[in-house]
Each structure stands twice: as C-alpha cells, then as structure tokens.
mmCIF file of C-alpha atoms in Angstrom:
data_model
loop_
_atom_site.group_PDB
_atom_site.id
_atom_site.type_symbol
_atom_site.label_atom_id
_atom_site.label_comp_id
_atom_site.label_asym_id
_atom_site.label_seq_id
_atom_site.Cartn_x
_atom_site.Cartn_y
_atom_site.Cartn_z
ATOM 1 C CA MET C 1 0.000 0.000 0.000
ATOM 2 C CA CYS C 2 1.532 3.294 -1.144
ATOM 3 C CA ARG C 3 0.754 6.317 1.005
ATOM 4 C CA SER C 4 0.657 9.841 -0.364
ATOM 5 C CA ARG C 5 3.124 12.237 1.241
ATOM 6 C CA ALA C 6 2.378 15.902 1.778
ATOM 7 C CA VAL C 7 4.525 18.463 0.009
ATOM 8 C CA THR C 8 6.856 19.885 2.621
ATOM 9 C CA GLN C 9 8.374 23.330 2.983
ATOM 10 C CA ASP C 10 11.824 21.775 2.500
ATOM 11 C CA GLN C 11 10.827 20.295 -0.855
ATOM 12 C CA ILE C 12 9.626 23.631 -2.181
ATOM 13 C CA ASP C 13 12.377 25.967 -0.994
ATOM 14 C CA GLN C 14 13.978 26.558 2.372
ATOM 15 C CA GLU C 15 14.612 30.241 1.645
ATOM 16 C CA LEU C 16 10.917 31.119 1.502
ATOM 17 C CA ASP C 17 8.543 31.211 4.430
ATOM 18 C CA LEU C 18 4.816 30.765 3.812
ATOM 19 C CA THR C 19 4.087 34.489 3.537
ATOM 20 C CA SER C 20 6.920 34.988 1.035
ATOM 21 C CA GLN C 21 5.701 31.989 -0.967
ATOM 22 C CA ARG C 22 2.158 33.374 -1.078
ATOM 23 C CA LEU C 23 3.405 36.814 -2.110
ATOM 24 C CA LEU C 24 5.574 35.295 -4.851
ATOM 25 C CA GLU C 25 2.581 33.274 -6.072
ATOM 26 C CA LEU C 26 0.415 36.405 -6.275
ATOM 27 C CA ILE C 27 3.144 38.251 -8.180
ATOM 28 C CA ALA C 28 3.436 35.309 -10.603
ATOM 29 C CA LEU C 29 -0.347 35.113 -11.080
ATOM 30 C CA SER C 30 -0.471 38.814 -11.862
ATOM 31 C CA GLU C 31 2.317 38.419 -14.405
ATOM 32 C CA GLN C 32 0.616 35.341 -15.898
ATOM 33 C CA GLU C 33 -2.502 37.479 -16.437
ATOM 34 C CA GLY C 34 -0.395 39.997 -18.359
ATOM 35 C CA HIS C 35 -0.189 42.595 -15.589
ATOM 36 C CA ARG C 36 3.121 43.675 -14.079
ATOM 37 C CA MET C 37 2.546 44.250 -10.389
ATOM 38 C CA THR C 38 3.952 47.388 -8.816
ATOM 39 C CA VAL C 39 5.411 47.653 -5.329
ATOM 40 C CA THR C 40 2.460 49.876 -4.381
ATOM 41 C CA GLU C 41 0.000 47.184 -5.523
ATOM 42 C CA ALA C 42 1.902 44.534 -3.595
ATOM 43 C CA MET C 43 1.720 46.665 -0.451
ATOM 44 C CA GLY C 44 -2.071 46.655 -0.808
ATOM 45 C CA ILE C 45 -2.377 42.869 -0.845
ATOM 46 C CA ASN C 46 -4.304 41.692 2.197
ATOM 47 C CA VAL C 47 -1.966 38.798 2.997
ATOM 48 C CA THR C 48 -0.471 40.654 5.954
ATOM 49 C CA SER C 49 0.467 44.208 6.964
ATOM 50 C CA PRO C 50 2.140 46.584 4.476
ATOM 51 C CA ALA C 51 5.280 46.639 6.629
ATOM 52 C CA THR C 52 5.504 42.838 6.480
ATOM 53 C CA ILE C 53 4.880 42.871 2.720
ATOM 54 C CA HIS C 54 7.723 45.374 2.314
ATOM 55 C CA ARG C 55 10.046 43.199 4.398
ATOM 56 C CA LYS C 56 9.055 40.092 2.393
ATOM 57 C CA LEU C 57 9.673 41.916 -0.901
ATOM 58 C CA GLU C 58 13.142 42.856 0.343
ATOM 59 C CA GLY C 59 13.757 39.190 1.209
ATOM 60 C CA LEU C 60 12.587 38.053 -2.235
ATOM 61 C CA ILE C 61 14.990 40.564 -3.795
ATOM 62 C CA ARG C 62 17.852 39.486 -1.516
ATOM 63 C CA HIS C 63 17.268 35.811 -2.395
ATOM 64 C CA GLU C 64 17.011 36.762 -6.101
ATOM 65 C CA TYR C 65 13.399 35.651 -6.682
ATOM 66 C CA ILE C 66 12.323 39.088 -7.906
ATOM 67 C CA ASP C 67 13.853 42.275 -9.278
ATOM 68 C CA LEU C 68 12.485 45.792 -9.275
ATOM 69 C CA GLU C 69 12.332 47.551 -12.616
ATOM 70 C CA PHE C 70 11.386 50.994 -13.855
ATOM 71 C CA GLU C 71 9.586 51.722 -17.094
ATOM 72 C CA GLY C 72 11.261 54.294 -19.302
ATOM 73 C CA ASN C 73 12.348 57.492 -17.600
ATOM 74 C CA ASP C 74 9.580 57.336 -14.987
ATOM 75 C CA ARG C 75 11.440 56.394 -11.795
ATOM 76 C CA ARG C 76 8.387 56.845 -9.556
ATOM 77 C CA THR C 77 6.776 53.474 -10.221
ATOM 78 C CA LYS C 78 8.670 50.280 -9.401
ATOM 79 C CA TYR C 79 7.510 47.130 -11.179
ATOM 80 C CA ILE C 80 8.136 43.674 -9.731
ATOM 81 C CA ALA C 81 9.725 41.224 -12.173
ATOM 82 C CA LEU C 82 10.197 37.501 -11.690
ATOM 83 C CA THR C 83 13.740 36.196 -12.096
ATOM 84 C CA LYS C 84 15.099 32.945 -13.538
ATOM 85 C CA LYS C 85 15.335 31.650 -9.977
ATOM 86 C CA SER C 86 11.615 32.217 -9.375
ATOM 87 C CA MET C 87 10.791 30.516 -12.681
ATOM 88 C CA LYS C 88 12.885 27.522 -11.573
ATOM 89 C CA HIS C 89 11.056 27.591 -8.207
ATOM 90 C CA PHE C 90 7.665 27.317 -9.923
ATOM 91 C CA SER C 91 8.945 24.624 -12.287
ATOM 92 C CA GLU C 92 10.130 22.535 -9.326
ATOM 93 C CA LEU C 93 6.873 23.167 -7.466
ATOM 94 C CA GLY C 94 4.956 21.953 -10.518
ATOM 95 C CA LYS C 95 6.991 18.744 -10.625
ATOM 96 C CA ILE C 96 6.322 18.106 -6.929
ATOM 97 C CA LEU C 97 2.589 18.698 -7.385
ATOM 98 C CA ILE C 98 2.407 16.386 -10.409
ATOM 99 C CA LYS C 99 4.231 13.685 -8.456
ATOM 100 C CA SER C 100 1.883 14.143 -5.478
ATOM 101 C CA VAL C 101 -1.194 13.902 -7.692
ATOM 102 C CA SER C 102 0.094 10.784 -9.445
ATOM 103 C CA ILE C 103 0.747 9.115 -6.070
ATOM 104 C CA ALA C 104 -2.726 10.083 -4.841
ATOM 105 C CA VAL C 105 -4.381 8.769 -8.019
ATOM 106 C CA LYS C 106 -2.609 5.415 -7.651
ATOM 107 C CA ASN C 107 -4.100 4.988 -4.176
#
C-alpha cells in the first residue's frame, strides 16, 4: 500500500517562508494574467500588513526571486519582475505537485 506524502516546505524551498511563498505566487499570477505588479500594488495585498509585505519583498529581492524595474524614464513606479530563480522555483513546485497527484491517483 503506497501512502501519499504531503509536500513539505523543505521540498519547495527553504529560503521562503509561507508568507513569502504566497506573495511570490500572487506576483506570478499577476504576471501570468499579463499585468506587471507594482510595489504599491503589492503593499495593498491583504496577505499581511504593508510593513511585512515590504520586508518580504526585500527578502525576495535578496534571495534573487524578484527584481524591481522601472519603465522608461519614470522612476516613480517600481515594477516587480520575476527572475530565472523564481521561474525555476515554480517549475520545481509543478513537478512536486504532479508527483503528489500521481501518487494520490494510484491509491
């Protein structure tokens, strides 16, 4: 009898806590929908307080999951851009989820 195992934090990425993961997911969803999220928009997400969001964004930048970009000469608005590392993160997450589903289906 094969038992399904839950996806663990360690399997996804040890550098990201749950709040950072959720924030990164929301940034990726926004980008997937064709909208580049700004720092101001991220601060308005009701995941946690704006101060915590700001701290989590700084952590995502420090761990190279996101970059901040400007558009043209307008330096007032900072856009959040996913990096190659974040793309790899989501690719690995997808593989883990597919494996988990296939194990669950076999049971």
